[in-house]
mmCIF file of C-alpha atoms and ligand atoms in Angstrom:
data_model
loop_
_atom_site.group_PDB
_atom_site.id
_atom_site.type_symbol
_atom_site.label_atom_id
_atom_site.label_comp_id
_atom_site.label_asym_id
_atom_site.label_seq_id
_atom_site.Cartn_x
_atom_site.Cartn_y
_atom_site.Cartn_z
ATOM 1 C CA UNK L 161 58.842 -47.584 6.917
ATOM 2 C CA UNK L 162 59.920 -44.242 6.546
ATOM 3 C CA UNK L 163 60.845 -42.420 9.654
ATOM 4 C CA UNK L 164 62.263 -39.154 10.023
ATOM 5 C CA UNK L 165 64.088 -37.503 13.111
ATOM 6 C CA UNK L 166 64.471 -33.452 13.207
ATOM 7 C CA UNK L 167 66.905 -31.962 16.026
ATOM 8 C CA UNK L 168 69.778 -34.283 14.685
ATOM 9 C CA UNK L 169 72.458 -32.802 16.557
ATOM 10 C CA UNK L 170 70.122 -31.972 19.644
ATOM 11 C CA UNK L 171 70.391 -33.933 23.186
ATOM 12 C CA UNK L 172 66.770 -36.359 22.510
ATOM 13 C CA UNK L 173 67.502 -36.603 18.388
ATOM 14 C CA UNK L 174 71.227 -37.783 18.957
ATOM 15 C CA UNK L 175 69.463 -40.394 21.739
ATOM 16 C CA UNK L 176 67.484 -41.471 19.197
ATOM 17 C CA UNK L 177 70.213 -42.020 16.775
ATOM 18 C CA UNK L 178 72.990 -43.407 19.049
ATOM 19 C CA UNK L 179 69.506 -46.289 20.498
ATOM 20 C CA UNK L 180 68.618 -47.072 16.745
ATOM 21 C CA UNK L 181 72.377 -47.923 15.874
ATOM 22 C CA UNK L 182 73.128 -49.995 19.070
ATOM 23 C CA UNK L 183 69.910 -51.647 19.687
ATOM 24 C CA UNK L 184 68.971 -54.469 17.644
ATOM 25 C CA UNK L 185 65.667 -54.952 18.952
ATOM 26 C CA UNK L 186 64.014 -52.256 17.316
ATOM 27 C CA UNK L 187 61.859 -54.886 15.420
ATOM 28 C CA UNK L 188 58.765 -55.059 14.253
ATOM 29 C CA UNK L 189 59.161 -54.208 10.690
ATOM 30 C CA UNK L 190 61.770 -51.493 11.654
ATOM 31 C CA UNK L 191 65.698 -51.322 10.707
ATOM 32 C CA UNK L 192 68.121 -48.732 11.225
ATOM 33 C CA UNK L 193 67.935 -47.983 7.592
ATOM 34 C CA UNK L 194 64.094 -46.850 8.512
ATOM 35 C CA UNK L 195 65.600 -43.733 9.743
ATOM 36 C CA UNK L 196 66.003 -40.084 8.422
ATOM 37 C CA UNK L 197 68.050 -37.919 10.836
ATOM 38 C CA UNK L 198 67.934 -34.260 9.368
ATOM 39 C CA UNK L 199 69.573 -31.120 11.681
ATOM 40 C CA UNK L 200 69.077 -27.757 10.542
ATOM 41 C CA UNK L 201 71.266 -28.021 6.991
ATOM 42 C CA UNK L 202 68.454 -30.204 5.770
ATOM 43 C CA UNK L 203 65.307 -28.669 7.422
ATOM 44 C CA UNK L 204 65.188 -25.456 8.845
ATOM 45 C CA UNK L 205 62.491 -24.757 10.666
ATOM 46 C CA UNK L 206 63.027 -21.053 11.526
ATOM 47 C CA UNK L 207 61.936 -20.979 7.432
ATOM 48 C CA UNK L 208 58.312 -21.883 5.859
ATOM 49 C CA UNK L 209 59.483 -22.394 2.768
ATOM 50 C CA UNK L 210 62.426 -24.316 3.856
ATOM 51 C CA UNK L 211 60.086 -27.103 5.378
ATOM 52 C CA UNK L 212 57.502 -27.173 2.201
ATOM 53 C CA UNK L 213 60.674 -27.122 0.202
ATOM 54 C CA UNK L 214 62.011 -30.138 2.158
ATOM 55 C CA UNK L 215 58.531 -32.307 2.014
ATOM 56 C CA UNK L 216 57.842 -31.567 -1.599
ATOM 57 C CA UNK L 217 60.402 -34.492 -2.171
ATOM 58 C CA UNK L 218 61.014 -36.344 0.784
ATOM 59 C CA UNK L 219 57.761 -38.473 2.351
ATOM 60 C CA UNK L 220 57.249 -40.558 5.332
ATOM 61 C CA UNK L 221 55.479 -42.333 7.311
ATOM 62 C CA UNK L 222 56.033 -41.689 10.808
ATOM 63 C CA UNK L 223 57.591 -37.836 12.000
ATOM 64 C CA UNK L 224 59.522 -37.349 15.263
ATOM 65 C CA UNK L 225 60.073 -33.178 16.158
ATOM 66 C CA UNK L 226 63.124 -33.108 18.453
ATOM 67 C CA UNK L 227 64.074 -29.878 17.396
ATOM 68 C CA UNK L 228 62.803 -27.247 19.423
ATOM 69 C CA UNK L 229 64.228 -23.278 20.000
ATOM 70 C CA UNK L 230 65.262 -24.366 23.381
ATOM 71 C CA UNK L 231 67.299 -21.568 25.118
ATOM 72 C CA UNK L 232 64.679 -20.402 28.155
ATOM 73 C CA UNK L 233 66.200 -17.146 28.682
ATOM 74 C CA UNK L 234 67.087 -16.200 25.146
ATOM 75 C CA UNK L 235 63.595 -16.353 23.942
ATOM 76 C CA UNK L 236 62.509 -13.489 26.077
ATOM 77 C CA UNK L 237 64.635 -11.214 23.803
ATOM 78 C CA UNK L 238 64.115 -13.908 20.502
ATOM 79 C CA UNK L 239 60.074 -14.521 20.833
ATOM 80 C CA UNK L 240 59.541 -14.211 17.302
ATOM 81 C CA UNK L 241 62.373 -16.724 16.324
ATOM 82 C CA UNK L 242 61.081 -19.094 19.193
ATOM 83 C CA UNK L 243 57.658 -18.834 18.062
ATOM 84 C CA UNK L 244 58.547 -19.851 14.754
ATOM 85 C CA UNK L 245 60.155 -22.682 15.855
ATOM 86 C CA UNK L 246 58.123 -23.716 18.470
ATOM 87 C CA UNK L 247 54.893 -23.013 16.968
ATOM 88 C CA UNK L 248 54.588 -22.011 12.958
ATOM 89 C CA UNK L 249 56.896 -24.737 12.242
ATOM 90 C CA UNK L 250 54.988 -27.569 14.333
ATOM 91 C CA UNK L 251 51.726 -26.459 12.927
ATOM 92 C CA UNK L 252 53.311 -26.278 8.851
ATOM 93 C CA UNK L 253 54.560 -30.365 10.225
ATOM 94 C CA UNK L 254 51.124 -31.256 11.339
ATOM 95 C CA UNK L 255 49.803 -30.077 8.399
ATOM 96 C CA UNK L 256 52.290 -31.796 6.366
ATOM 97 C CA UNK L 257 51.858 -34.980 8.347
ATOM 98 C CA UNK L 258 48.357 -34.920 7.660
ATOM 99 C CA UNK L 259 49.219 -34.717 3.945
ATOM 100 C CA UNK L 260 51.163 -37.567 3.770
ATOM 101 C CA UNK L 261 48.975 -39.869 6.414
ATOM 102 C CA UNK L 262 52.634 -39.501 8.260
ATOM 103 C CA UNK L 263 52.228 -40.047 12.251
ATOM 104 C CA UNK L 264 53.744 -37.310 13.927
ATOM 105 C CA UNK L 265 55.414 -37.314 17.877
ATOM 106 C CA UNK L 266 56.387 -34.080 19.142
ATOM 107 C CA UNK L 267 58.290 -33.228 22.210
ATOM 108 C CA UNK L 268 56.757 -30.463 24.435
ATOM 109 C CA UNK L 269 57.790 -29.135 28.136
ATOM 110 C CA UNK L 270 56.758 -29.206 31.378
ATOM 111 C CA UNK L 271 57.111 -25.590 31.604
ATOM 112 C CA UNK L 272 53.475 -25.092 30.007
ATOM 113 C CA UNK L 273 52.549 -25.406 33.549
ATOM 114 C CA UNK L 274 52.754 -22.054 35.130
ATOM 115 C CA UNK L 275 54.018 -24.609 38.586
ATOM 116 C CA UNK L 276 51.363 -22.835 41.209
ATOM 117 C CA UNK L 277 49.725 -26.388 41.786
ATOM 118 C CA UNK L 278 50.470 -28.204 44.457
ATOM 119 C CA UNK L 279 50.067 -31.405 42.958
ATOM 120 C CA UNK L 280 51.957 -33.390 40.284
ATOM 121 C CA UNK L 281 50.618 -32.429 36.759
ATOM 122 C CA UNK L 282 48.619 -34.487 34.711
ATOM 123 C CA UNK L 283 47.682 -33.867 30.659
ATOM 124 C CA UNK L 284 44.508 -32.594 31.150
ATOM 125 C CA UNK L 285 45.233 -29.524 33.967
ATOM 126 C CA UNK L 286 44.850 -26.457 32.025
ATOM 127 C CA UNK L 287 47.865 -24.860 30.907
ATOM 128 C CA UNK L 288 49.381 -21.107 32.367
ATOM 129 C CA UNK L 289 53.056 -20.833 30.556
ATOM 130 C CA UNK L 290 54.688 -17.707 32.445
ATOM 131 C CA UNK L 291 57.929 -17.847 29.930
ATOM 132 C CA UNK L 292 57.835 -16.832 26.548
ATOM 133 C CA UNK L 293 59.429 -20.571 25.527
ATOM 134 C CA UNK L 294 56.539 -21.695 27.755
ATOM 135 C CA UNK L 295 54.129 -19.722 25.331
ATOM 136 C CA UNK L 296 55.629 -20.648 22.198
ATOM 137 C CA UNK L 297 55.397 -24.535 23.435
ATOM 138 C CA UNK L 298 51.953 -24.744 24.196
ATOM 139 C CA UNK L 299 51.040 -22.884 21.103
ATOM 140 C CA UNK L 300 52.682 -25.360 19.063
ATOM 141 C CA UNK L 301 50.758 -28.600 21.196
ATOM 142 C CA UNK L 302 47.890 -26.133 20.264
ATOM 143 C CA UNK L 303 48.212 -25.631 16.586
ATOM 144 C CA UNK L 304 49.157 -29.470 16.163
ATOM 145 C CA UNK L 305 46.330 -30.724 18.244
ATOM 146 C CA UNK L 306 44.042 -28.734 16.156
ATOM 147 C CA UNK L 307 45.358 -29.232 12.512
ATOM 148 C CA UNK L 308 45.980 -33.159 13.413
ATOM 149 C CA UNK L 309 43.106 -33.874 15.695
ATOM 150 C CA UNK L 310 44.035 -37.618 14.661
ATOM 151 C CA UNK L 311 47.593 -39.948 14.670
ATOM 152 C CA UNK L 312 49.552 -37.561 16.416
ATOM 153 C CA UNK L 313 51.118 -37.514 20.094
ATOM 154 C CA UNK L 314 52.867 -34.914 22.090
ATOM 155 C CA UNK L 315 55.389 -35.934 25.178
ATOM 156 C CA UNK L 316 55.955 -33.371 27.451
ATOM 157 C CA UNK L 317 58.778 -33.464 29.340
ATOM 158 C CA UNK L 318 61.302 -32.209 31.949
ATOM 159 C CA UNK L 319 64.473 -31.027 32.930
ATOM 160 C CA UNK L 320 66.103 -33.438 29.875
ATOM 161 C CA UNK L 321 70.171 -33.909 30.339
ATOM 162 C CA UNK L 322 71.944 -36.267 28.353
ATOM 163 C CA UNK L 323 76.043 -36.844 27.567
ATOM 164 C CA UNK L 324 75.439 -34.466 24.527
ATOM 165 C CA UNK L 325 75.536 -30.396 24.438
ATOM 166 C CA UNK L 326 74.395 -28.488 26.978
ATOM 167 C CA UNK L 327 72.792 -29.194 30.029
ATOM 168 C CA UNK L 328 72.764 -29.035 34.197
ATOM 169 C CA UNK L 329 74.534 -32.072 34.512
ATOM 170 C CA UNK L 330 77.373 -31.219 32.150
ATOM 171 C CA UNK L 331 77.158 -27.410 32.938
ATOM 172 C CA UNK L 332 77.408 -29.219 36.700
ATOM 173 C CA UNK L 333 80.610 -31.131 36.076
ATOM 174 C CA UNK L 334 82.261 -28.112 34.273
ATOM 175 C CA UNK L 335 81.401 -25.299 37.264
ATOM 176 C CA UNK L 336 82.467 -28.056 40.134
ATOM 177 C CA UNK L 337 85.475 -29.243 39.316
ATOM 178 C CA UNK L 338 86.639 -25.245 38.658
ATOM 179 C CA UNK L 339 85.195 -23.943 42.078
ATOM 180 C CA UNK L 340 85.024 -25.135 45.799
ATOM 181 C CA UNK L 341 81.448 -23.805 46.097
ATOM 182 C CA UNK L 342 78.437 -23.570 44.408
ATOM 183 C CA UNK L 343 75.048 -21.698 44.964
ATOM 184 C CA UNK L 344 71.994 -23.322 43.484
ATOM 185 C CA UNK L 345 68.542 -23.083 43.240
ATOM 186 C CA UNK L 346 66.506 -25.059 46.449
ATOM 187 C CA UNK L 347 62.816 -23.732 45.692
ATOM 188 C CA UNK L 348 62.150 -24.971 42.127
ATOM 189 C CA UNK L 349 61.040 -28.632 41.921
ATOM 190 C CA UNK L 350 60.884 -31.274 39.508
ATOM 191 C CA UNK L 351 61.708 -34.498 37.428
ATOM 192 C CA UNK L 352 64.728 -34.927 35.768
ATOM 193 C CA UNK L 353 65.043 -36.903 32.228
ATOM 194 C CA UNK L 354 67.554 -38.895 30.824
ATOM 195 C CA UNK L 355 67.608 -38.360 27.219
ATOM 196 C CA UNK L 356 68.114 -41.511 26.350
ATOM 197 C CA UNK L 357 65.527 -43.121 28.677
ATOM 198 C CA UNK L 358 63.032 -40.646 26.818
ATOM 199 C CA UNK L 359 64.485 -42.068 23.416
ATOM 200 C CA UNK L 360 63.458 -45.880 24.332
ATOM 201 C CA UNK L 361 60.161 -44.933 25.234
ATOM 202 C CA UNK L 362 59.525 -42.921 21.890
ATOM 203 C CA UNK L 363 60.952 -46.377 20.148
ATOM 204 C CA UNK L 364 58.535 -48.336 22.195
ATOM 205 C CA UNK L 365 55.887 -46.107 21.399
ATOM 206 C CA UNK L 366 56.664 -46.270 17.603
ATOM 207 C CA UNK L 367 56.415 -49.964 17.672
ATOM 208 C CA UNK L 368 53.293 -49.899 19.834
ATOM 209 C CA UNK L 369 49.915 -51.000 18.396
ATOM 210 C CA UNK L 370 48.206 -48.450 19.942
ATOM 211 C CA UNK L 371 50.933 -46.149 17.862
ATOM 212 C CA UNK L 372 50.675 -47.614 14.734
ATOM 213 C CA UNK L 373 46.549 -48.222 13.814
ATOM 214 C CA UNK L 374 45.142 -45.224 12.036
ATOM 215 C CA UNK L 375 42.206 -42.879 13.442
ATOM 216 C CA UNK L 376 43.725 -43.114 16.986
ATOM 217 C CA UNK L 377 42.477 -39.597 18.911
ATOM 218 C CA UNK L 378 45.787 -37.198 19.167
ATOM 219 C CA UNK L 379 46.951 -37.408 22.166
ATOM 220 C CA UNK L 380 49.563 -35.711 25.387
ATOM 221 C CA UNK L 381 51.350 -37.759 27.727
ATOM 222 C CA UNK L 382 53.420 -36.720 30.531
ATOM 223 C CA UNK L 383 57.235 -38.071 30.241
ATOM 224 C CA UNK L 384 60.063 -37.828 32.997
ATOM 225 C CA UNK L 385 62.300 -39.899 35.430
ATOM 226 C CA UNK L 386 60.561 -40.993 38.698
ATOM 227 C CA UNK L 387 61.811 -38.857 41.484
ATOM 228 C CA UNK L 388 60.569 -35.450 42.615
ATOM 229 C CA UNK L 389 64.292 -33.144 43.300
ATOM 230 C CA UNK L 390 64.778 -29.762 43.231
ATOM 231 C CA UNK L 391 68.322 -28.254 40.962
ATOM 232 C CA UNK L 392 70.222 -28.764 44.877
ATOM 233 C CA UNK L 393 69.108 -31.900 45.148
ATOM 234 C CA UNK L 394 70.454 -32.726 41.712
ATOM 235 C CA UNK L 395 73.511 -30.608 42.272
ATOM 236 C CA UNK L 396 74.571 -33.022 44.865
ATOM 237 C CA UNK L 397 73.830 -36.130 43.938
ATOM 238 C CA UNK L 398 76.175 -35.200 40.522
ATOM 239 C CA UNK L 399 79.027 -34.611 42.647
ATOM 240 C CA UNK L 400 78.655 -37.498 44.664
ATOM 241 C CA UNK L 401 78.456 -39.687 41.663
ATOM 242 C CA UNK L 402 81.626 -37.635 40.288
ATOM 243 C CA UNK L 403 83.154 -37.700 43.234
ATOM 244 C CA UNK L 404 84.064 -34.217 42.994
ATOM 245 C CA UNK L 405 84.393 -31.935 46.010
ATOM 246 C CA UNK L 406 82.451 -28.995 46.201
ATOM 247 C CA UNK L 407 80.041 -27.586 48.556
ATOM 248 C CA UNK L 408 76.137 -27.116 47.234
ATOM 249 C CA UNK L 409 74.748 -24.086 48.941
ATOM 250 C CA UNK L 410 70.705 -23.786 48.476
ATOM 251 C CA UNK L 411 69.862 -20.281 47.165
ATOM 252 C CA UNK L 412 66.369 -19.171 46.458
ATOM 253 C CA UNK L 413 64.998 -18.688 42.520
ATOM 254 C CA UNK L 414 64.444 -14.964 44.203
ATOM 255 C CA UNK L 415 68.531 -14.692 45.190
ATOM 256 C CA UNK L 416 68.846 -15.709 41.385
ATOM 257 C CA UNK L 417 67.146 -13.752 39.098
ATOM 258 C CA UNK L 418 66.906 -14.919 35.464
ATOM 259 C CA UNK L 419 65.528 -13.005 31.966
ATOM 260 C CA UNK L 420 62.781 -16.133 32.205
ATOM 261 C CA UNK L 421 60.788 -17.008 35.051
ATOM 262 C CA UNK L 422 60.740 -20.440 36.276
ATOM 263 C CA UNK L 423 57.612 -22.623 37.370
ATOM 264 C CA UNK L 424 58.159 -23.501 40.727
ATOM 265 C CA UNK L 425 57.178 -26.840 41.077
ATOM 266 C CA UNK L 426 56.318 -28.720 37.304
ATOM 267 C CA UNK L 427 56.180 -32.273 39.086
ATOM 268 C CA UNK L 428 54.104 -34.245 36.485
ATOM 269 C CA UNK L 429 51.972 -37.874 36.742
ATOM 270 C CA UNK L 430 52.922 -40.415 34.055
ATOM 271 C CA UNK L 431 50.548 -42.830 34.757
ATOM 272 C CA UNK L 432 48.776 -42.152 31.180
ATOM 273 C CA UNK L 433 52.249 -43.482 29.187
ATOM 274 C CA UNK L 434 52.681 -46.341 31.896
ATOM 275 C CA UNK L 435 49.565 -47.391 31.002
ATOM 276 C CA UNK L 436 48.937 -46.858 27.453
ATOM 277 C CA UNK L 437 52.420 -48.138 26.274
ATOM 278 C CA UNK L 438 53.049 -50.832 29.101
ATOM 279 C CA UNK L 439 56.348 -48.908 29.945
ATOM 280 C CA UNK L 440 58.504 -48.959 33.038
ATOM 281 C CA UNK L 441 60.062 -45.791 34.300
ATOM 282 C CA UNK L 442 63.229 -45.468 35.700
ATOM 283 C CA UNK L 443 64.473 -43.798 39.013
ATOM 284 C CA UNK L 444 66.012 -40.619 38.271
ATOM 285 C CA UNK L 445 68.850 -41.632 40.534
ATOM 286 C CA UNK L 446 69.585 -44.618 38.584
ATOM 287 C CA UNK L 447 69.805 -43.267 35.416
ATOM 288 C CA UNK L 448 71.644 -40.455 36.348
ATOM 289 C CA UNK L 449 74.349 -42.972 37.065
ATOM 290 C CA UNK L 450 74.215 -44.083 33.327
ATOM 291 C CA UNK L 451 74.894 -40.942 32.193
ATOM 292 C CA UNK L 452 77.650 -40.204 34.136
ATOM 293 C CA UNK L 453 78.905 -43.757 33.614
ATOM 294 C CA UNK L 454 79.452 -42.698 30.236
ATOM 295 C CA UNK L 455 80.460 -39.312 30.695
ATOM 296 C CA UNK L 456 83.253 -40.721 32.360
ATOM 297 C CA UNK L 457 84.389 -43.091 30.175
ATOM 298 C CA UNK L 458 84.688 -40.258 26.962
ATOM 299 C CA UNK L 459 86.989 -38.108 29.656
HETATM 300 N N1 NAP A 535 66.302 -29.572 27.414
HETATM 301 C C1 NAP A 535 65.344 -29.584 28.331
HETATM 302 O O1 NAP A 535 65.612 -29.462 29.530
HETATM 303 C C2 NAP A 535 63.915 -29.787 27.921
HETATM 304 C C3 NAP A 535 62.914 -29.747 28.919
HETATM 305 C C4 NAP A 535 61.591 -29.945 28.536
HETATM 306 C C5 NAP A 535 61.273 -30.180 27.222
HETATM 307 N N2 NAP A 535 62.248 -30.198 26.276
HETATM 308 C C6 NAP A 535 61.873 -30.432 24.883
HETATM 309 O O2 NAP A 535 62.468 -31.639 24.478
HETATM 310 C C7 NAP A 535 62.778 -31.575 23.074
HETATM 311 C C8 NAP A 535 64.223 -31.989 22.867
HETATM 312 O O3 NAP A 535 65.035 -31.116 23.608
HETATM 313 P P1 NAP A 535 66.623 -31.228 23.638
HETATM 314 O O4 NAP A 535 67.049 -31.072 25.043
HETATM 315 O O5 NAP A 535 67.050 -32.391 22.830
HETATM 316 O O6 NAP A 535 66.981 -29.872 22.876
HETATM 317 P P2 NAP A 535 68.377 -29.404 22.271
HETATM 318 O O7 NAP A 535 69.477 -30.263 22.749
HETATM 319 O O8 NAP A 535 68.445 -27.932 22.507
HETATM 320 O O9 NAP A 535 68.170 -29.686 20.732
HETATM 321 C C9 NAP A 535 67.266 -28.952 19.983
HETATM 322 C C10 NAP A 535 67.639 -29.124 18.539
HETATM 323 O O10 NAP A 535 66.763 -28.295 17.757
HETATM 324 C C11 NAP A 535 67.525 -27.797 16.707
HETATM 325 N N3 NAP A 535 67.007 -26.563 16.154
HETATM 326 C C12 NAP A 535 66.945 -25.340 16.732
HETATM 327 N N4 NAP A 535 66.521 -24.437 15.847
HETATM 328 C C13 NAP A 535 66.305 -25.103 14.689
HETATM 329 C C14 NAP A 535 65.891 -24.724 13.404
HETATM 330 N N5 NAP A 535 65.619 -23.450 13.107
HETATM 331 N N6 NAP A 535 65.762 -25.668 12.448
HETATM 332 C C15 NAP A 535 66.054 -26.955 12.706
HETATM 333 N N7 NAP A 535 66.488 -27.380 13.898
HETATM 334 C C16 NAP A 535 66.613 -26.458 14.877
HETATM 335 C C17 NAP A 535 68.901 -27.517 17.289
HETATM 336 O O11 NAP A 535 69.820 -27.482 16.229
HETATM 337 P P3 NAP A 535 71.328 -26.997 16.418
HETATM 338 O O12 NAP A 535 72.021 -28.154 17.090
HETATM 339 O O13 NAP A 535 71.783 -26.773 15.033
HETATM 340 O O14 NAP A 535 71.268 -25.776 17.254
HETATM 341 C C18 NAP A 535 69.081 -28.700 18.213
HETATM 342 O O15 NAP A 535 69.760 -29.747 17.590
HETATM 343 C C19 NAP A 535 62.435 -30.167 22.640
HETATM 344 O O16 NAP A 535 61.155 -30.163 22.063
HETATM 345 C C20 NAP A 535 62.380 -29.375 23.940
HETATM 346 O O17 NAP A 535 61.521 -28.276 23.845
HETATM 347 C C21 NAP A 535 63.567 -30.031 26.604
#
């Protein structure tokens, strides 16, 4: 087994890497030495020819795309640079995947939705991005789904934090330990995601029959923490873990205006991936606590 990883030194690909070196169970045929973890240097996916350069001697069986153009507000002024990323480059992998009889699992967002339903999201409700990451996303699940109608999968997911780079938790941490109050946002909901819950269930999926037999229909499953919270919500419950003291005010996404609008409420069903995979899902509260377990102990 050949497995590559792209987004090395991103918060889901250094999940990945930090599960396959701890774990032991990864089984089934599968060994650490099965994976390829490649960050920009290697493959750079702002570049065509730098990804047919890159496959042209390098083949595998199974693809994972963590790397993603990622910075929300940024891409309203970089839309070309986040559409090659987010799109052009996950349509040249399909294509390559296909090539090689590689599977392929890519990571898509929530924020496809435009968040105007009042219900949680499931795969199949039709799409309305109102960001231009949003756009660039869904064009990528689009390209992929069409140029690999077969063996691939696409998670989307939400509101992903982690102990690496940057993210609400850490950018959390930082802002309440400087300041005795904080403003934040009370009218946006959703599901947060541990990275490295998201990271077991993509090595569950791998080893999963269902995964692994050929001709299986490309499909999208919903991914996130269980939990419905809005940013307050979260806000809190981070300093009550950290024990830090600093008041939460709830401010309105209207009192905080952003280059990027923000779906309002991307609360998404993951009964599909329960049931497909056989996976259990755990409370966003819970894992939260692992995470900061952890962040503690590097301080
Ligand atoms: N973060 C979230 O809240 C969130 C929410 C929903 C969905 N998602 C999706 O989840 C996936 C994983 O997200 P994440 O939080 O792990 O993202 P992340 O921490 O921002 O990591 C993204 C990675 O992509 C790499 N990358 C960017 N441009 C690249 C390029 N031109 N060539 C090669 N690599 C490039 C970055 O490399 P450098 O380290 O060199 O910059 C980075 O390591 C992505 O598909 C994202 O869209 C994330």
């Amino acid at each position: 087994m050949r497995i590559l990883v792209t987004g090395k030194n991103g918060q889901l690909g250094r999940s990945i890497q930090k599960t396959v070196n701890t774990d032991t169970k990864i089984g089934n045929n599968q060994n650490p030495n099965d994976f390829i973890f490649v960050g920009r240097e290697e493959l750079d996916l702002s570049s065509e020819s730098s990804i047919g350069h890159y496959f042209k001697n390098n083949k595998f069986d199974i693809i994972i795309n963590c790397a993603a153009y990622t910075q929300v507000d940024k891409a309203e002024q970089e839309d070309e640079l986040a559409n090659q990323i987010n799109h052009l480059a996950v349509k040249q992998l399909a294509s390559i995947a296909s090539n090689q009889r590689a599977r392929l699992i890519h990571i898509s967002t929530d924020y496809v939705f435009d968040g105007e339903s009042d219900k949680p999201y499931i795969e199949t409700d039709t799409p309305n991005p109102i960001n231009v990451y949003g756009r660039t996303k869904l064009a990528g699940e689009k390209a992929l789904q069409k140029v690999m109608p077969l063996n691939a999968l696409i998670i989307r997911t939400s509101w992903v934090y982690s102990e690496y780079g940057n993210n609400f938790v850490k950018t959390m941490l930082k802002l309440g330990k400087e300041r005795d109050e904080l403003s934040v946002i009370n009218d946006q909901m959703g599901s947060p995601t541990y990275a490295a819950d998201l990271a077991d269930v993509i090595l569950e999926i791998i080893r999963h029959n269902k995964f692994r037999d050929e001709g299986q229909t490309t499909q999208i499953y919903n991914y996130s923490n269980e939990g419905e919270i809005c940013w307050h919500e979260f806000a809190k419950e981070i300093f009550k873990l950290a024990e830090i003291d600093c008041k939460v005010s709830p401010i309105t996404t209207q009192q905080y205006p952003t280059p990027a609008k923000r779906p309002r409420n991307t609360i998404m069903k993951k009964d599909k991936i329960v049931k497909v995979f056989n996976i259990k899902i755990s409370n966003w509260k819970s894992s939260l606590n692992t995470c900061m377990t952890l962040l503690k102990k590097q301080q």
